[in-house]
Amino acid sequence: MLSANIQAGSSTRAYSDYVTRSWSHVLPNGKRINLDALAKMASNYDVVGLQESDPGSLRSGFTNQADYLAEQAQFPFWSHQPNRRISRIAGSGNALLSREEPTEMLDYALPGRIAGRGVLLAKYGKGKKAWTLAITHLSLGVKSRQLQLGFLADLLSDAPRLVLMGDFNCDFDAPEMRALYRETSLEPPPERVCTFPSWAPQRCLDHVLVGGFEVLDYKAVPAAGSDHMAVGVELRQK
C-alpha cells in the first residue's frame, strides 16, 4: 500500500519554491512529468491512497489526476472524492487507486471550522476476509483535527480489520490521535517516519495506521516533487 499527498502534481524542493513557483498552484505547466513519475512509483503497489489530487481544474489542465494516474499505472479501479474547489482555478480531494474492486465505496465530509475536508472509504472482501480502507486529509488546526478524529473514531469503530491512511497534519502520537487508538482497532505505526518537508523531512505528518494486519515494512518514499514524502507499507493478514 502507498499513501501520498501529491500536491496536485506540483514540484516543491525548498521553502522558497512556495513563492518562486506559486504559479504552479494555478497553471498546469510541468505537472504531467511529475504525474508520470508518480504513476511509475504507484505501479509497484496494490492499493494507493492520494491526497491533494486535483479532480479537474485550470491547474491540472482540466484533467482528473486520479483518472490519469490509474490509467498510466494500469489500475483497473479508481475513485475520487472532491473536497475543495476554488472556482475553475483549482480543486483538491482524496482518491483511491486499486488492483482489486472494492465491494463498496462511501465518502463523508469531515467536520471542522472550514469546510473542505473528507474521508474516502472503501470496503473489500466478505465475511472473515472483509476489511476497510479509509483515506483522509485532516485540517491544520488542532481544534478541527479533534473534531475530525472524533468523527473518524466513531465511523471506524466497528471495523476489526482496518487501514486508515493520509496526511494527518500531526504526529501519530499527538494528543488528538488518542481517540482513534482508544475506539478503533487501529494502532500507531511501528516506527516514526518523517515526511515533511520532502527535501529535509523533520515532521511526521503522513501515516498509515493499521488494525488487524501485521506490518512487514513501513517506509517513506519520495513522491515525485511533492512537498510531502509518501508512505509505503507492506501488510500481511494475521
Coordinates of C-alpha atoms in Angstrom, one line a residue:
M1 CA 0.0 0.0 0.0
L2 CA 1.0 3.6 -0.6
S3 CA -0.3 6.8 0.8
A4 CA 0.8 10.0 -0.9
N5 CA 0.0 13.7 -0.7
I6 CA 0.8 14.6 -4.3
Q7 CA 0.4 18.4 -4.1
A8 CA -1.7 18.3 -7.3
G9 CA 1.4 17.3 -9.2
S10 CA 3.4 20.4 -8.3
S11 CA 7.1 20.4 -7.5
T12 CA 8.4 21.9 -4.3
R13 CA 12.1 21.3 -3.4
A14 CA 12.7 24.2 -1.0
Y15 CA 10.6 26.6 1.1
S16 CA 11.5 29.4 -1.4
D17 CA 9.6 27.4 -4.1
Y18 CA 6.3 28.3 -2.3
V19 CA 6.9 31.8 -3.5
T20 CA 9.0 31.4 -6.7
R21 CA 6.8 28.6 -8.0
S22 CA 3.5 30.0 -6.8
W23 CA 2.3 30.0 -10.4
S24 CA 2.1 26.1 -10.2
H25 CA -1.0 26.5 -8.0
V26 CA -2.9 27.9 -10.9
L27 CA -1.2 26.7 -14.0
P28 CA -0.7 23.1 -15.3
N29 CA 2.9 23.6 -16.6
G30 CA 5.3 20.8 -15.5
K31 CA 2.7 18.6 -13.8
R32 CA 2.5 15.9 -16.4
I33 CA 6.1 14.9 -15.8
N34 CA 5.5 14.6 -12.1
L35 CA 2.3 12.6 -12.6
D36 CA 4.1 10.2 -14.9
A37 CA 6.8 9.7 -12.2
L38 CA 4.1 9.2 -9.6
A39 CA 2.4 6.6 -11.8
K40 CA 5.6 4.7 -12.2
M41 CA 6.1 4.6 -8.4
A42 CA 2.4 3.7 -7.8
S43 CA 2.6 0.8 -10.3
N44 CA 4.6 -1.1 -7.6
Y45 CA 1.6 -1.2 -5.2
D46 CA -1.8 -2.9 -5.0
V47 CA -3.6 0.0 -3.3
V48 CA -2.8 3.7 -3.4
G49 CA -4.4 6.5 -1.4
L50 CA -3.9 10.0 -2.7
Q51 CA -4.4 13.4 -1.0
E52 CA -4.4 16.8 -2.8
S53 CA -5.4 15.1 -6.1
D54 CA -7.0 17.6 -8.5
P55 CA -10.3 16.4 -9.9
G56 CA -10.0 18.7 -13.0
S57 CA -9.3 22.4 -13.0
L58 CA -7.1 25.0 -14.7
R59 CA -4.0 24.0 -12.6
S60 CA -4.3 20.3 -13.8
G61 CA -5.1 21.2 -17.4
F62 CA -8.7 20.1 -16.6
T63 CA -7.5 16.6 -16.1
N64 CA -8.8 14.4 -13.3
Q65 CA -5.4 13.4 -11.8
A66 CA -6.7 10.2 -10.2
D67 CA -8.1 9.0 -13.5
Y68 CA -4.8 9.9 -15.3
L69 CA -2.7 8.1 -12.7
A70 CA -4.9 5.0 -12.7
E71 CA -4.6 4.8 -16.5
Q72 CA -0.9 5.3 -16.6
A73 CA -0.2 2.8 -13.7
Q74 CA -2.8 0.4 -15.0
F75 CA -5.1 0.3 -12.0
P76 CA -8.4 -1.1 -13.1
F77 CA -10.4 0.6 -10.3
W78 CA -10.2 4.1 -9.0
S79 CA -12.4 6.6 -7.2
H80 CA -12.1 10.3 -6.3
Q81 CA -13.6 12.4 -3.6
P82 CA -13.5 16.1 -4.5
N83 CA -13.5 18.2 -1.3
R84 CA -12.5 21.7 -2.1
R85 CA -12.8 23.8 -5.3
I86 CA -11.7 27.3 -6.0
S87 CA -13.9 28.3 -9.0
R88 CA -12.3 26.6 -12.1
I89 CA -8.8 27.5 -11.0
A90 CA -8.0 24.7 -8.6
G91 CA -9.6 21.7 -6.9
S92 CA -8.4 19.1 -4.3
G93 CA -9.6 15.8 -2.9
N94 CA -8.8 12.3 -1.8
A95 CA -8.5 9.4 -4.3
L96 CA -8.1 5.6 -4.4
L97 CA -6.3 3.5 -7.0
S98 CA -6.8 -0.2 -6.6
R99 CA -5.9 -3.5 -8.3
E100 CA -9.0 -5.2 -6.6
E101 CA -12.5 -4.0 -7.0
P102 CA -14.0 -2.7 -3.7
T103 CA -17.3 -4.2 -2.6
E104 CA -18.5 -0.8 -1.5
M105 CA -17.4 2.9 -1.8
L106 CA -18.5 5.6 0.5
D107 CA -17.4 9.2 1.2
Y108 CA -18.0 11.6 4.0
A109 CA -17.4 15.3 4.7
L110 CA -15.4 15.9 7.9
P111 CA -16.4 18.4 10.5
G112 CA -14.2 21.5 11.0
R113 CA -14.1 25.2 11.2
I114 CA -13.6 25.5 7.5
A115 CA -15.3 23.1 5.1
G116 CA -13.4 21.1 2.5
R117 CA -12.0 18.0 4.3
G118 CA -13.3 14.5 3.8
V119 CA -12.7 10.8 4.1
L120 CA -13.0 8.3 1.3
L121 CA -14.0 4.8 2.4
A122 CA -13.5 1.5 0.5
K123 CA -14.7 -1.9 1.7
Y124 CA -13.1 -5.1 0.4
G125 CA -14.0 -8.8 0.7
K126 CA -16.7 -10.5 2.6
G127 CA -17.0 -12.4 5.9
K128 CA -13.8 -13.1 7.8
K129 CA -11.7 -11.7 4.9
A130 CA -13.5 -8.3 4.9
W131 CA -11.5 -5.2 5.6
T132 CA -11.9 -1.5 5.4
L133 CA -9.7 1.2 3.9
A134 CA -10.1 4.9 4.7
I135 CA -8.2 7.8 3.0
T136 CA -8.2 11.2 4.6
H137 CA -6.5 14.6 4.8
L138 CA -7.0 16.4 8.1
S139 CA -7.0 20.1 9.0
L140 CA -4.1 22.2 10.1
G141 CA -5.8 23.4 13.2
V142 CA -5.8 21.3 16.4
K143 CA -9.5 22.0 17.3
S144 CA -10.7 21.0 13.8
R145 CA -8.5 17.9 13.9
Q146 CA -10.0 16.9 17.2
L147 CA -13.5 17.1 15.7
Q148 CA -12.4 15.2 12.6
L149 CA -10.6 12.4 14.5
G150 CA -13.6 12.0 16.8
F151 CA -15.8 11.6 13.7
L152 CA -13.4 9.0 12.3
A153 CA -13.1 7.1 15.5
D154 CA -16.9 6.8 15.6
L155 CA -17.1 5.9 11.9
L156 CA -14.5 3.2 12.0
S157 CA -15.2 1.8 15.5
D158 CA -16.9 -1.4 14.2
A159 CA -14.2 -2.4 11.7
P160 CA -11.9 -5.2 13.1
R161 CA -9.6 -5.2 10.0
L162 CA -8.8 -1.6 9.1
V163 CA -6.4 0.7 7.4
L164 CA -6.5 4.5 7.8
M165 CA -4.0 6.4 5.6
G166 CA -3.4 10.0 4.7
D167 CA -2.0 13.4 5.6
F168 CA -2.9 13.9 9.3
N169 CA -1.1 17.2 9.7
C170 CA 0.1 16.0 13.1
D171 CA 2.3 13.2 14.6
F172 CA 0.8 9.8 15.2
D173 CA 1.2 10.3 19.0
A174 CA -0.4 13.8 19.1
P175 CA -3.0 14.1 21.9
E176 CA -5.9 14.4 19.5
M177 CA -5.0 11.0 17.9
R178 CA -5.8 9.1 21.1
A179 CA -9.5 8.7 20.3
L180 CA -8.6 6.6 17.2
Y181 CA -6.5 4.2 19.2
R182 CA -9.0 4.0 22.1
E183 CA -12.1 3.5 20.0
T184 CA -11.0 1.5 16.9
S185 CA -8.7 -1.4 16.1
L186 CA -6.0 1.0 14.8
E187 CA -2.6 1.0 16.3
P188 CA 0.3 3.5 15.9
P189 CA 2.8 2.9 13.2
P190 CA 5.7 0.6 14.1
E191 CA 8.2 3.4 13.8
R192 CA 8.3 7.2 13.4
V193 CA 8.8 8.1 9.8
C194 CA 9.1 11.8 9.0
T195 CA 7.6 13.0 5.7
F196 CA 7.7 16.8 5.7
P197 CA 9.3 18.8 4.1
S198 CA 10.2 16.2 1.5
W199 CA 13.7 17.8 0.8
A200 CA 14.7 17.6 4.6
P201 CA 12.0 15.6 6.5
Q202 CA 11.6 16.8 10.1
R203 CA 7.9 16.4 10.8
C204 CA 5.9 13.2 10.8
L205 CA 2.6 14.2 9.3
D206 CA 1.7 11.3 6.9
H207 CA 0.7 7.9 8.3
V208 CA -0.7 4.5 7.5
L209 CA -2.5 3.3 10.6
V210 CA -3.4 -0.4 10.7
G211 CA -5.6 -2.7 12.7
G212 CA -5.9 -6.5 12.3
F213 CA -2.9 -6.8 10.0
E214 CA 0.8 -7.5 10.5
V215 CA 3.1 -4.7 9.3
L216 CA 6.0 -6.2 7.4
D217 CA 7.6 -3.0 6.0
Y218 CA 6.9 0.7 6.7
K219 CA 9.0 3.4 5.0
A220 CA 9.0 6.9 3.5
V221 CA 9.1 7.1 -0.3
P222 CA 9.9 10.2 -2.5
A223 CA 6.7 11.4 -4.2
A224 CA 7.9 13.0 -7.4
G225 CA 8.5 16.6 -6.4
S226 CA 5.7 16.9 -3.8
D227 CA 6.5 18.7 -0.6
H228 CA 5.5 15.5 1.3
M229 CA 7.2 12.1 1.2
A230 CA 4.8 9.2 0.6
V231 CA 4.5 6.3 3.0
G232 CA 4.8 2.8 1.6
V233 CA 3.6 -0.2 3.6
E234 CA 3.6 -4.0 3.2
L235 CA 0.9 -5.8 5.1
R236 CA 0.1 -9.5 5.9
Q237 CA -3.1 -10.9 7.2
K238 CA -2.9 -12.1 10.8

